[in-house]
mmCIF file with all atom_site columns, C-alpha atoms in Angstrom:
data_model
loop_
_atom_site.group_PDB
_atom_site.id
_atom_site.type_symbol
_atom_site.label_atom_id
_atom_site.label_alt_id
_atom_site.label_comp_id
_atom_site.label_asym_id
_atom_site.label_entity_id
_atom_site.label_seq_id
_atom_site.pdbx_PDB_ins_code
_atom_site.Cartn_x
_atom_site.Cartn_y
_atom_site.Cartn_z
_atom_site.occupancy
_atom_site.B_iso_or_equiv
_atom_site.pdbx_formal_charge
_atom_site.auth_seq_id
_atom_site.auth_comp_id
_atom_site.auth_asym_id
_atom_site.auth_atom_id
_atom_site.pdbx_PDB_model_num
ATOM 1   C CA . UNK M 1 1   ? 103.089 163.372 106.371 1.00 56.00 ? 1   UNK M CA 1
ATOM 2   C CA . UNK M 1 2   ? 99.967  162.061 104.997 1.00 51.00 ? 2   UNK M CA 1
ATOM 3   C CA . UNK M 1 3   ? 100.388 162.829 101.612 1.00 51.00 ? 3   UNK M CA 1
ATOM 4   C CA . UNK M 1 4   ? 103.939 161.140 101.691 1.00 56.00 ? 4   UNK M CA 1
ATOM 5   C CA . UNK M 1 5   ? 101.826 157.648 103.542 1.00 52.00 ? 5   UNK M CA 1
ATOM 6   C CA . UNK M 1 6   ? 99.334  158.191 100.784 1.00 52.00 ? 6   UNK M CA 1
ATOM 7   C CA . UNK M 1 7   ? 102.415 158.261 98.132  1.00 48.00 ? 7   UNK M CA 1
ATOM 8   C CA . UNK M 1 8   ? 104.256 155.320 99.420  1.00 47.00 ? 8   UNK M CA 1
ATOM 9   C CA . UNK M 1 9   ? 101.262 152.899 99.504  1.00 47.00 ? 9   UNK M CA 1
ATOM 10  C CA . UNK M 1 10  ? 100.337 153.754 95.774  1.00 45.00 ? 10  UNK M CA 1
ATOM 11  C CA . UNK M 1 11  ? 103.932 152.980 94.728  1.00 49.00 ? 11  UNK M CA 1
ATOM 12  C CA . UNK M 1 12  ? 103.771 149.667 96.891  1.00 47.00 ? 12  UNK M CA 1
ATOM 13  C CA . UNK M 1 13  ? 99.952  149.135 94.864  1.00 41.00 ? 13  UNK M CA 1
ATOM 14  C CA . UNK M 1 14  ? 101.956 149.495 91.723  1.00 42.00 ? 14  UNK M CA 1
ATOM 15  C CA . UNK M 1 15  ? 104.466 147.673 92.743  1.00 44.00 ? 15  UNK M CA 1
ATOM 16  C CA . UNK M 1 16  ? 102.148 144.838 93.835  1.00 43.00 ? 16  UNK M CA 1
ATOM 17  C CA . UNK M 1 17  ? 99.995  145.479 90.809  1.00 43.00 ? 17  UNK M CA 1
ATOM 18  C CA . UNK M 1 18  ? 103.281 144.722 88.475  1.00 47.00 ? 18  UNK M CA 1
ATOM 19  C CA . UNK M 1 19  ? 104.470 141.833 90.299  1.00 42.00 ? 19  UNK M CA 1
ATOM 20  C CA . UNK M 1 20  ? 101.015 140.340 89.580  1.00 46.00 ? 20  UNK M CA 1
ATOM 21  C CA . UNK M 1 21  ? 100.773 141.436 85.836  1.00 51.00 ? 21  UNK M CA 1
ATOM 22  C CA . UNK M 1 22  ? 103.995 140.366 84.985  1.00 41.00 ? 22  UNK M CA 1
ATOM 23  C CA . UNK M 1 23  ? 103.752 136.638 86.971  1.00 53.00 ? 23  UNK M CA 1
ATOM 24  C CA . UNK M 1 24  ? 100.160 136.692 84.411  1.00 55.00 ? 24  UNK M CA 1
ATOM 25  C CA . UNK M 1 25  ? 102.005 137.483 81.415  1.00 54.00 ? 25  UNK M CA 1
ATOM 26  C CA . UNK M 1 26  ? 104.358 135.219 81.861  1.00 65.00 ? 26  UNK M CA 1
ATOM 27  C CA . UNK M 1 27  ? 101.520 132.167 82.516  1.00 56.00 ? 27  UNK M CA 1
ATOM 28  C CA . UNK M 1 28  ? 99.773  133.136 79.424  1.00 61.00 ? 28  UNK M CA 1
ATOM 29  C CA . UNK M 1 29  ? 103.798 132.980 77.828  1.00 78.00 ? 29  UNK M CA 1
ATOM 30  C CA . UNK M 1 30  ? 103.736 129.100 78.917  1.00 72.00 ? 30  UNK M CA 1
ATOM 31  C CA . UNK M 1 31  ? 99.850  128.357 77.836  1.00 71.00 ? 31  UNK M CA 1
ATOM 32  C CA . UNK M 1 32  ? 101.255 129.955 74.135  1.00 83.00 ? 32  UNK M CA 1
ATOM 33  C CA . UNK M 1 33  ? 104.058 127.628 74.353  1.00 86.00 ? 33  UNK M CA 1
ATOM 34  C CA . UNK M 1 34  ? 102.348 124.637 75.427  1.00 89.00 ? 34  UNK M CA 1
ATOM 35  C CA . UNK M 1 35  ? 99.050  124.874 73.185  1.00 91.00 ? 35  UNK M CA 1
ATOM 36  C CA . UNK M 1 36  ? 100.414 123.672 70.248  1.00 92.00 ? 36  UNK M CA 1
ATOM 37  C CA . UNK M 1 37  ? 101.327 120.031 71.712  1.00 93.00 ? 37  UNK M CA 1
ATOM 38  C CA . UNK M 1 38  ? 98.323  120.135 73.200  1.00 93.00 ? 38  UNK M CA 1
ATOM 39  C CA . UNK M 1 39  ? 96.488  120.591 69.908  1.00 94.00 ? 39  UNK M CA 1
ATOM 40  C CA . UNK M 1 40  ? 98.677  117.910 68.211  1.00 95.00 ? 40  UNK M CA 1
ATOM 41  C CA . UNK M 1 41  ? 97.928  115.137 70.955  1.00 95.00 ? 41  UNK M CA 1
ATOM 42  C CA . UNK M 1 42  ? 94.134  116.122 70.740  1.00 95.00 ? 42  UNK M CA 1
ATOM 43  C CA . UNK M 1 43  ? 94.356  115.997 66.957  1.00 96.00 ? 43  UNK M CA 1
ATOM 44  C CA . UNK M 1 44  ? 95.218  112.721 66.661  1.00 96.00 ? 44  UNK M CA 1
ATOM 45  C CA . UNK M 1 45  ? 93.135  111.418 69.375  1.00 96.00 ? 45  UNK M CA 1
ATOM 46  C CA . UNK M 1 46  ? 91.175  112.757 66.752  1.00 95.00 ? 46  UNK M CA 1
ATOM 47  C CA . UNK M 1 47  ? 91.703  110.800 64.041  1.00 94.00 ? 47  UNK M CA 1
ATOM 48  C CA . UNK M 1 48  ? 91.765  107.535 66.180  1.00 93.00 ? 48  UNK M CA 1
ATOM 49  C CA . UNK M 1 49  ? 88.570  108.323 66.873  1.00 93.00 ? 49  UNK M CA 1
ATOM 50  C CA . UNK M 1 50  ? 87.047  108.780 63.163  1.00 91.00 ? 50  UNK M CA 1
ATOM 51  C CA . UNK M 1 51  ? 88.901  105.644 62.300  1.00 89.00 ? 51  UNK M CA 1
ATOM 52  C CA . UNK M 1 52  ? 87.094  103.898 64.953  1.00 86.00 ? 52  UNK M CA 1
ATOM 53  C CA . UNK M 1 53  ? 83.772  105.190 63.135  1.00 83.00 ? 53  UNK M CA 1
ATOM 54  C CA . UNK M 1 54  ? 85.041  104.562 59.523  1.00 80.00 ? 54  UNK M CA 1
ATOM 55  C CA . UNK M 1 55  ? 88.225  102.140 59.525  1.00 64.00 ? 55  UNK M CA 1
ATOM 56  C CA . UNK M 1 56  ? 86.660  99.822  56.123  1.00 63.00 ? 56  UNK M CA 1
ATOM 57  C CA . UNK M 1 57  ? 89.731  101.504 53.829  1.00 73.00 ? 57  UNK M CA 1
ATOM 58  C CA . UNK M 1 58  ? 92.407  100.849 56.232  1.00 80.00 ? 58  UNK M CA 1
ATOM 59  C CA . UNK M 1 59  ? 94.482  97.762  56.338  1.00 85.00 ? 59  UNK M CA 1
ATOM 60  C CA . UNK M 1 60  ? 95.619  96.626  59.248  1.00 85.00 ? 60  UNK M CA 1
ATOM 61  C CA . UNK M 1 61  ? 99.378  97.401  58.144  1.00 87.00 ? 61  UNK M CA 1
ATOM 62  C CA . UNK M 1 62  ? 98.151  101.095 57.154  1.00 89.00 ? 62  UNK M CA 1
ATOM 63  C CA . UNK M 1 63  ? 96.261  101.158 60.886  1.00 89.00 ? 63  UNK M CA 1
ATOM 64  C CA . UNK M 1 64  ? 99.409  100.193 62.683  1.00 90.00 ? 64  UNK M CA 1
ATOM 65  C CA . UNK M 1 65  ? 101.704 102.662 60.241  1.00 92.00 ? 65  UNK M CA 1
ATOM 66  C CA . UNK M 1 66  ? 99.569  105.376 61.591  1.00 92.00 ? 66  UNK M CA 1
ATOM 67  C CA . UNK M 1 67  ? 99.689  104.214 65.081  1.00 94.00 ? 67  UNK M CA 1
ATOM 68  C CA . UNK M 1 68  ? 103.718 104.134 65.224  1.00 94.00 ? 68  UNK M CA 1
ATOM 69  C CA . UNK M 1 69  ? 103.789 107.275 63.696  1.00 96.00 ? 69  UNK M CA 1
ATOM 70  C CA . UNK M 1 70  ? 101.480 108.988 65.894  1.00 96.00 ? 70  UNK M CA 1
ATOM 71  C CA . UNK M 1 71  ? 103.290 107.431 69.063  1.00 96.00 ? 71  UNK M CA 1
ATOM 72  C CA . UNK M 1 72  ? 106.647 108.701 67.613  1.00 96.00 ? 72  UNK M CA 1
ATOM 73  C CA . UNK M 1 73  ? 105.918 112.039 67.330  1.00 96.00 ? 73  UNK M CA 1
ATOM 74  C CA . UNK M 1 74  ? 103.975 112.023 70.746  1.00 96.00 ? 74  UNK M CA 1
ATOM 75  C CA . UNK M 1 75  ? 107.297 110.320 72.462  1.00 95.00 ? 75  UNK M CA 1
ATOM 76  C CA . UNK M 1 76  ? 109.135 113.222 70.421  1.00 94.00 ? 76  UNK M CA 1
ATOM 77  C CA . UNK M 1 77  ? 107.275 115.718 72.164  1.00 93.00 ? 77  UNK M CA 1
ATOM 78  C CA . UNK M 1 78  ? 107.468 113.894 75.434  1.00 91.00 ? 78  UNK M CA 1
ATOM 79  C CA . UNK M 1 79  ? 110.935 114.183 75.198  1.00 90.00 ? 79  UNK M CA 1
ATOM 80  C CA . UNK M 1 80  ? 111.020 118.300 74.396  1.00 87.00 ? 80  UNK M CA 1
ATOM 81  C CA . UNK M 1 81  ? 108.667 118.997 77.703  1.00 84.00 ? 81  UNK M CA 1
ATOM 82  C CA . UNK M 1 82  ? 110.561 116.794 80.034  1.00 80.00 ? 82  UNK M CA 1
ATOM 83  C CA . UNK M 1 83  ? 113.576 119.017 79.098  1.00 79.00 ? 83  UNK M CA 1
ATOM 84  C CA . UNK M 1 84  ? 111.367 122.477 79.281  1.00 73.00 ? 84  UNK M CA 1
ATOM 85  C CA . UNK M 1 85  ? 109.657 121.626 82.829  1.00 58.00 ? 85  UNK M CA 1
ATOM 86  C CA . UNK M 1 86  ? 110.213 123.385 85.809  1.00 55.00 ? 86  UNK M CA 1
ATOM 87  C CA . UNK M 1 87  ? 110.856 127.508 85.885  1.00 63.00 ? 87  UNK M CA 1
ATOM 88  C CA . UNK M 1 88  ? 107.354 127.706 88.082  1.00 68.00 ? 88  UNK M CA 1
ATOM 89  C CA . UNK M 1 89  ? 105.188 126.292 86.179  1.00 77.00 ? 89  UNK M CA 1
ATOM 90  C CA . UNK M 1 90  ? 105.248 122.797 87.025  1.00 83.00 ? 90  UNK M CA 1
ATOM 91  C CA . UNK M 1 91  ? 101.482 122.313 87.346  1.00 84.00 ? 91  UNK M CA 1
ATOM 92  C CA . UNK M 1 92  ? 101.118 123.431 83.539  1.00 86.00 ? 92  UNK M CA 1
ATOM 93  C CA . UNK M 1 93  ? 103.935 121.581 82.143  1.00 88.00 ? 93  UNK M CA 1
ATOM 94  C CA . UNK M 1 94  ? 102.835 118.063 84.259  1.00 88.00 ? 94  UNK M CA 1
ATOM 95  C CA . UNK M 1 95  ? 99.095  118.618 82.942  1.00 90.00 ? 95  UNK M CA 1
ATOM 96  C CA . UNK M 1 96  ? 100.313 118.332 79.162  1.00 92.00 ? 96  UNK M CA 1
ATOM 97  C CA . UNK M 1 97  ? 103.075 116.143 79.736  1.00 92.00 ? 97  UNK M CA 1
ATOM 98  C CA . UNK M 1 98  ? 100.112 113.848 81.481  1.00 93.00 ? 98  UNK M CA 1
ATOM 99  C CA . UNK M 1 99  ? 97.484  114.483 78.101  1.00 95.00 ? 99  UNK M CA 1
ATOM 100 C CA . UNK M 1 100 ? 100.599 113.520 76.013  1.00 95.00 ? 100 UNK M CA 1
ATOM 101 C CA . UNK M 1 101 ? 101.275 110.118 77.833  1.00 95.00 ? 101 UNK M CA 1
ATOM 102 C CA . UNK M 1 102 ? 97.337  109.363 77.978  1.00 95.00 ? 102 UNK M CA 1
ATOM 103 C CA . UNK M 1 103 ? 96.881  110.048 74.137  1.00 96.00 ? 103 UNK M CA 1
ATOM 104 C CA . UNK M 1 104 ? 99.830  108.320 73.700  1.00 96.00 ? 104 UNK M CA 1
ATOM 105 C CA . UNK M 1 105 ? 98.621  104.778 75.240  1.00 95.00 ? 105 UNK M CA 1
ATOM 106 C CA . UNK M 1 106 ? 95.485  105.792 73.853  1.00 95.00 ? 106 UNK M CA 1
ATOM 107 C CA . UNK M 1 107 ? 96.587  105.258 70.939  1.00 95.00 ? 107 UNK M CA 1
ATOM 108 C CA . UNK M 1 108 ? 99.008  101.780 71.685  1.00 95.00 ? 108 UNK M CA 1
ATOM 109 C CA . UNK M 1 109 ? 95.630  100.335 72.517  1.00 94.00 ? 109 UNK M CA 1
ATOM 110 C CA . UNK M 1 110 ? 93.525  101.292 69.891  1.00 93.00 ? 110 UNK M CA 1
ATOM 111 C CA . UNK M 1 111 ? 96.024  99.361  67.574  1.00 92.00 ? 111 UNK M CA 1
ATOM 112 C CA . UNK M 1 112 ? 96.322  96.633  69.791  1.00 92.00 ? 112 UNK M CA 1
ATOM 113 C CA . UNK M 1 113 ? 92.827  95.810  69.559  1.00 92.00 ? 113 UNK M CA 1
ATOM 114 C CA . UNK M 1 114 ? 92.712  96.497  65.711  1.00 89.00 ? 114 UNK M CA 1
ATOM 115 C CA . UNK M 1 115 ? 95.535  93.282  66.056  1.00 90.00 ? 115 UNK M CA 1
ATOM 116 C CA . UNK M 1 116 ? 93.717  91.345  68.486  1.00 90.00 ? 116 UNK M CA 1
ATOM 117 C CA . UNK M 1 117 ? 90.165  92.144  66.444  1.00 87.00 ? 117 UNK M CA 1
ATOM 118 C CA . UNK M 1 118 ? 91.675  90.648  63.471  1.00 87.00 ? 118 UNK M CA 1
ATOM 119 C CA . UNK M 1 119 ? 93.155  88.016  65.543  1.00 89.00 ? 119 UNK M CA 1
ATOM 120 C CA . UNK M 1 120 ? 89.793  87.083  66.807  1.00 88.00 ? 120 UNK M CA 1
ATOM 121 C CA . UNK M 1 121 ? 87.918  86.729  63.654  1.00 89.00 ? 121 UNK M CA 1
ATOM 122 C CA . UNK M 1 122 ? 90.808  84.750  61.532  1.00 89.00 ? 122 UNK M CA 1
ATOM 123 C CA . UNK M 1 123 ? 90.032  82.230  64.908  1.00 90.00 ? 123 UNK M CA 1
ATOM 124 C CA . UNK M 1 124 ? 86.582  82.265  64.421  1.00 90.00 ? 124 UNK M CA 1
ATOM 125 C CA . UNK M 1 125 ? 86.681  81.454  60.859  1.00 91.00 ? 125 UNK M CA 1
ATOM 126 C CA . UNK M 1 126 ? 89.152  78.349  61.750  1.00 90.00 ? 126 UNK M CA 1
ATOM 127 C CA . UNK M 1 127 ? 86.794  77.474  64.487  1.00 88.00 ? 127 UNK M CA 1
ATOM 128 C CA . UNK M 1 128 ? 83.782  77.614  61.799  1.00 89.00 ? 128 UNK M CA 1
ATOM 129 C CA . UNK M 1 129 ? 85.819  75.313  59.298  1.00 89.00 ? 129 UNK M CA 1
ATOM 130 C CA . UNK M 1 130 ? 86.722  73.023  61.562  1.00 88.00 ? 130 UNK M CA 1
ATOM 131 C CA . UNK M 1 131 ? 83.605  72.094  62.928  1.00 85.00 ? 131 UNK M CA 1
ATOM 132 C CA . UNK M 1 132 ? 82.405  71.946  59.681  1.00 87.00 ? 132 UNK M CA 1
ATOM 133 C CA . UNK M 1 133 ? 84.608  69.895  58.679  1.00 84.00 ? 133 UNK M CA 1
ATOM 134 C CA . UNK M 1 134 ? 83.898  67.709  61.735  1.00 76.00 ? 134 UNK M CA 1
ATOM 135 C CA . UNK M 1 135 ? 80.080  67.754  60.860  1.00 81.00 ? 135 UNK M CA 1
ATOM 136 C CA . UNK M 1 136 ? 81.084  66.254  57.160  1.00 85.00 ? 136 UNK M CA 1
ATOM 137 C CA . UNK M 1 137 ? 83.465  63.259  58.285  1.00 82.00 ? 137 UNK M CA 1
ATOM 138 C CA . UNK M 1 138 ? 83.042  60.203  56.355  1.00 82.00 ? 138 UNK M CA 1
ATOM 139 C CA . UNK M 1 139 ? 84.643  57.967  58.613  1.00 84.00 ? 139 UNK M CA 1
ATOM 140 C CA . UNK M 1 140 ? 85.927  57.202  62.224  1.00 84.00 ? 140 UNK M CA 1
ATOM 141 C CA . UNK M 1 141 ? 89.397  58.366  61.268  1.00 86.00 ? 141 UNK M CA 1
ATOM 142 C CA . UNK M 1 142 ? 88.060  61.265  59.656  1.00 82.00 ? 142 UNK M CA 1
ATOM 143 C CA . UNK M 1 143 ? 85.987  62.060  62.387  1.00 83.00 ? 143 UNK M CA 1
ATOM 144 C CA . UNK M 1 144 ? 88.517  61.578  64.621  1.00 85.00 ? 144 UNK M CA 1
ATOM 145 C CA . UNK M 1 145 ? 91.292  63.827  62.888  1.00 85.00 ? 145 UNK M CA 1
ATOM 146 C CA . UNK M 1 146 ? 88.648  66.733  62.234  1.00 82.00 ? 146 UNK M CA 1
ATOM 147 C CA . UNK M 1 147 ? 87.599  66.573  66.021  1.00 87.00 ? 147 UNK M CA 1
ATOM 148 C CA . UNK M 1 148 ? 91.289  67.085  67.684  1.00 89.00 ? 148 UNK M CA 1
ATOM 149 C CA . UNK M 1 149 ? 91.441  70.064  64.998  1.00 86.00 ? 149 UNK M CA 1
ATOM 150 C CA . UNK M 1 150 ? 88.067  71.665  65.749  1.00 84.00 ? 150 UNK M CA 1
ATOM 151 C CA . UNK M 1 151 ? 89.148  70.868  69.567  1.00 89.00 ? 151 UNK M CA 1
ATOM 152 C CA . UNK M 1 152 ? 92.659  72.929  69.363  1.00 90.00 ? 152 UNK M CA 1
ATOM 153 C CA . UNK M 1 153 ? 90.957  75.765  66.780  1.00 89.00 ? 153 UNK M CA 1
ATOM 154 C CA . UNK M 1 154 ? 88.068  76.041  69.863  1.00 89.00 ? 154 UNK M CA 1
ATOM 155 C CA . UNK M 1 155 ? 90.301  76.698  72.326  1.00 92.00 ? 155 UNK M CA 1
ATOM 156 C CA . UNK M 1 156 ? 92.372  79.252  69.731  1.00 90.00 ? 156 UNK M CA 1
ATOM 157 C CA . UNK M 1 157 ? 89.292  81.031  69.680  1.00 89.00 ? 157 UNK M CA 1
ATOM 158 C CA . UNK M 1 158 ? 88.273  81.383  73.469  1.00 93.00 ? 158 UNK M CA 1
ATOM 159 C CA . UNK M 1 159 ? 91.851  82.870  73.868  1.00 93.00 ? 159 UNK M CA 1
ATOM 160 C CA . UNK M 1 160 ? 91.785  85.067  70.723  1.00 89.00 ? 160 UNK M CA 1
ATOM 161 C CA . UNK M 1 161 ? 88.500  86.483  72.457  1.00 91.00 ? 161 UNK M CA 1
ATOM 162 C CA . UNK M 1 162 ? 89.793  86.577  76.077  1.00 92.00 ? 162 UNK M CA 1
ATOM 163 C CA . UNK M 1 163 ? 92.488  88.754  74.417  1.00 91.00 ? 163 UNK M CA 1
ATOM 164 C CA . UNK M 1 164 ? 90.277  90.948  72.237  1.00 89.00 ? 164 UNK M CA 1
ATOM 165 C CA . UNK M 1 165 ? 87.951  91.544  75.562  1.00 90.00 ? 165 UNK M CA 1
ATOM 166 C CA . UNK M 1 166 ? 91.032  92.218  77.663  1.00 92.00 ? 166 UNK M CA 1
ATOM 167 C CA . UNK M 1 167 ? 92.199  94.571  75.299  1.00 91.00 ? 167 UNK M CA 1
ATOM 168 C CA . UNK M 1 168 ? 88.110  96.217  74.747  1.00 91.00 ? 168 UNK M CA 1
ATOM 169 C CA . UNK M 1 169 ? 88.489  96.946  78.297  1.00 92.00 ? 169 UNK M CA 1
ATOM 170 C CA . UNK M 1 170 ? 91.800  99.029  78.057  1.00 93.00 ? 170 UNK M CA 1
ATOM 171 C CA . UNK M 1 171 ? 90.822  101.019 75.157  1.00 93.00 ? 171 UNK M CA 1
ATOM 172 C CA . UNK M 1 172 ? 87.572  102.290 77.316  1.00 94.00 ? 172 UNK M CA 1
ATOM 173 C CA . UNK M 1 173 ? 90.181  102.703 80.291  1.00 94.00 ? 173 UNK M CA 1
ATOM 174 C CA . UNK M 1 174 ? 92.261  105.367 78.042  1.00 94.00 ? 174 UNK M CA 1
ATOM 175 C CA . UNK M 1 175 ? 89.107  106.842 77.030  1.00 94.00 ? 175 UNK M CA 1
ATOM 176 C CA . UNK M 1 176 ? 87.983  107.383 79.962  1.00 94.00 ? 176 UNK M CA 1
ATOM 177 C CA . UNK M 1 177 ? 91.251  108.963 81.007  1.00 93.00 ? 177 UNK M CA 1
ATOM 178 C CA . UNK M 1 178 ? 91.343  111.501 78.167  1.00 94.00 ? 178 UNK M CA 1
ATOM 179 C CA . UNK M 1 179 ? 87.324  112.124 79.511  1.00 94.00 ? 179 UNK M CA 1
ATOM 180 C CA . UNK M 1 180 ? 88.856  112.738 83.104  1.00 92.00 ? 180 UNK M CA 1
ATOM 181 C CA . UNK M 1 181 ? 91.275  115.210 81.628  1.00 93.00 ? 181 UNK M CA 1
ATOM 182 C CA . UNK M 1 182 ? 89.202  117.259 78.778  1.00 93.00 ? 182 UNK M CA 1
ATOM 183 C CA . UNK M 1 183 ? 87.534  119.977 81.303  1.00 90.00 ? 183 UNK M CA 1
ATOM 184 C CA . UNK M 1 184 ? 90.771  120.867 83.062  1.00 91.00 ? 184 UNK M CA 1
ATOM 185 C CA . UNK M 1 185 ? 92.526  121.609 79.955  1.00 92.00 ? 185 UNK M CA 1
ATOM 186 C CA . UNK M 1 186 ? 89.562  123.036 77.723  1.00 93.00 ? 186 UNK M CA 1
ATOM 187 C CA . UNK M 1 187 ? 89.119  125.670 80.968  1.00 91.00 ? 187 UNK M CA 1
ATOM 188 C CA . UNK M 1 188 ? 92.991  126.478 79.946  1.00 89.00 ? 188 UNK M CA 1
ATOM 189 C CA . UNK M 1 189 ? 93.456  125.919 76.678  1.00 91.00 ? 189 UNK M CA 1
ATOM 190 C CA . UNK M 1 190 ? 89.909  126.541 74.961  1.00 91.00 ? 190 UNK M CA 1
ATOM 191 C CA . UNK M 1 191 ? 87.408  124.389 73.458  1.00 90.00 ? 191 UNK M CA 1
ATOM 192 C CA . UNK M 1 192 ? 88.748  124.037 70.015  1.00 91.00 ? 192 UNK M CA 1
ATOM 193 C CA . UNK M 1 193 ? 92.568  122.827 71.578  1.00 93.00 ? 193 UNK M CA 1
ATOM 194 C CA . UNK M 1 194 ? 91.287  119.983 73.325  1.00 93.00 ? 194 UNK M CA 1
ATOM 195 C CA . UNK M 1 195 ? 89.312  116.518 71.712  1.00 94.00 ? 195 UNK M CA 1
ATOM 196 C CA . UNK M 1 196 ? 86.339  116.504 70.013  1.00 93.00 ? 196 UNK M CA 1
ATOM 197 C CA . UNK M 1 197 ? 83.198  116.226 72.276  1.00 93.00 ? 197 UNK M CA 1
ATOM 198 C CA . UNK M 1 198 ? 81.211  113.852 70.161  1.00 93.00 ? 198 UNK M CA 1
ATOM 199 C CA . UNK M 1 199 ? 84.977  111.788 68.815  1.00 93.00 ? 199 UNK M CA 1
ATOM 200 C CA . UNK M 1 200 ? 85.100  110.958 72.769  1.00 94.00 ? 200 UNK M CA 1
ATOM 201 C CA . UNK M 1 201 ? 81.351  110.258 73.535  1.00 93.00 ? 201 UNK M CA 1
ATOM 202 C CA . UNK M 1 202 ? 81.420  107.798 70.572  1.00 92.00 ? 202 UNK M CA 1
ATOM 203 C CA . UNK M 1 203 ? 84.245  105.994 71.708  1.00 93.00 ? 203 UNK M CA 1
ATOM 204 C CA . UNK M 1 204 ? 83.163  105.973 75.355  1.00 93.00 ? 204 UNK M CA 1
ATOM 205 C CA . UNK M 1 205 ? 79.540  104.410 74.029  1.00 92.00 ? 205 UNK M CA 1
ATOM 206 C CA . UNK M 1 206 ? 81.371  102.190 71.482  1.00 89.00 ? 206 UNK M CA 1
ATOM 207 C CA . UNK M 1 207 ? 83.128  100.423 74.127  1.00 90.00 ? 207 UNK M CA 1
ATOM 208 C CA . UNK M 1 208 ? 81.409  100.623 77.749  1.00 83.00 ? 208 UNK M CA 1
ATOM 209 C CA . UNK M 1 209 ? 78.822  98.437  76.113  1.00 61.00 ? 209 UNK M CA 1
ATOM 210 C CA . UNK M 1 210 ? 76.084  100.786 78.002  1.00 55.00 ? 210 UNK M CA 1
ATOM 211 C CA . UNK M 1 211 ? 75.526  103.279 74.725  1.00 44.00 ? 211 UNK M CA 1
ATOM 212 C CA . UNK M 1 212 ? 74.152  106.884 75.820  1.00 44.00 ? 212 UNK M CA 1
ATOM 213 C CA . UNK M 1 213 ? 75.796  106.626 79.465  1.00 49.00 ? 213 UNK M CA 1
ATOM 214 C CA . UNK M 1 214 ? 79.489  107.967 79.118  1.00 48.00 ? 214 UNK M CA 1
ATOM 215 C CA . UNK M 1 215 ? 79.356  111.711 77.662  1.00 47.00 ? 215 UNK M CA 1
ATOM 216 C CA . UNK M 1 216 ? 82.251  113.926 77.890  1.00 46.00 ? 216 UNK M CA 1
#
């Protein structure tokens, strides 16, 4: 009788024991699956970031051609893991689909503010002319004309920089989401899946305005 107790729990361990391995294999199935998209989104988070250290080459056209492709392929892969979600592993799939979304708007805002940069200092160089202009004036009507332009290429510049700070503010934001997501998904993914350390921290310092206070 006891060796028959002692022989039914030790198939109900390996039964157990089974259950478990095989519910293990297949999470590390889904992590396989799901790395890759997780690598691309990191990847060009990635690049954003170098070209926020070294843009000089770019033109703004090149910039934004990067940008739309990036968010294309990002939406493309949006698209595949909305179809693949589910079959138990919800938490996994919403983690990446949630990285995929962030480094997608990530990346919508660091073009924006490439625009709205460029947008800013075409109004500042109006603004400059104008008032030079306005300081040169050889006459009343002169004066007069040069003033109503420096007046409307002012106020073109205070909303060109109300714009550019507006959008400053959103590219930290999306930083600061991809910071709030890193450790979660380096703990799953490993280190070398997820965004570069010092990419983020330079971004986070670049535009917090308090340099040295954001690492990742």
């Amino acid at each position: 009788m006891k060796k028959t107790i002692i022989g039914a729990l030790f198939i109900i361990l390996l039964a157990v024991g089974g259950y478990f391995g095989f519910q293990q294999y297949r999470v590390l199935q889904v992590l396989h699956t799901l790395k890759p998209t997780v690598q691309l989104a990191s990847a060009y988070l990635d690049e954003f970031y170098a070209l926020e250290k070294n843009s000089g080459d770019l033109t703004l056209a090149e910039y934004d051609e990067k940008a739309n492709a990036a968010v294309d392929d990002l939406e493309k892969k949006l698209a595949e893991l909305k179809n693949r979600t589910g079959q138990g592993h919800e938490e996994l799939y919403s983690m990446v689909v949630t990285h995929v979304e962030t480094s997608r708007q990530s990346i919508r805002e660091f073009s924006a503010f490439a625009r709205l940069r460029m947008d800013h200092e075409f109004a500042k160089e109006a603004a400059d002319t104008s008032v030079s202009k306005l300081h040169t004036s050889r006459n009343h009507r002169e004066f007069k004309y040069a003033r109503s332009n420096a007046g409307a290429a002012i106020k073109d510049l205070k909303e060109a920089r109300l714009k550019s700070e507006k959008s400053f503010a959103l590219v930290y934001a999306s930083a600061a989401q991809v910071k709030s997501q890193r450790h979660v998904l380096q703990n799953r993914f490993g280190t070398k899946s997820v965004v570069s350390k010092d990419g983020l921290d330079y971004i986070l310092n670049k535009y917090s305005g308090e340099p040295g206070k954001n690492p990742a």
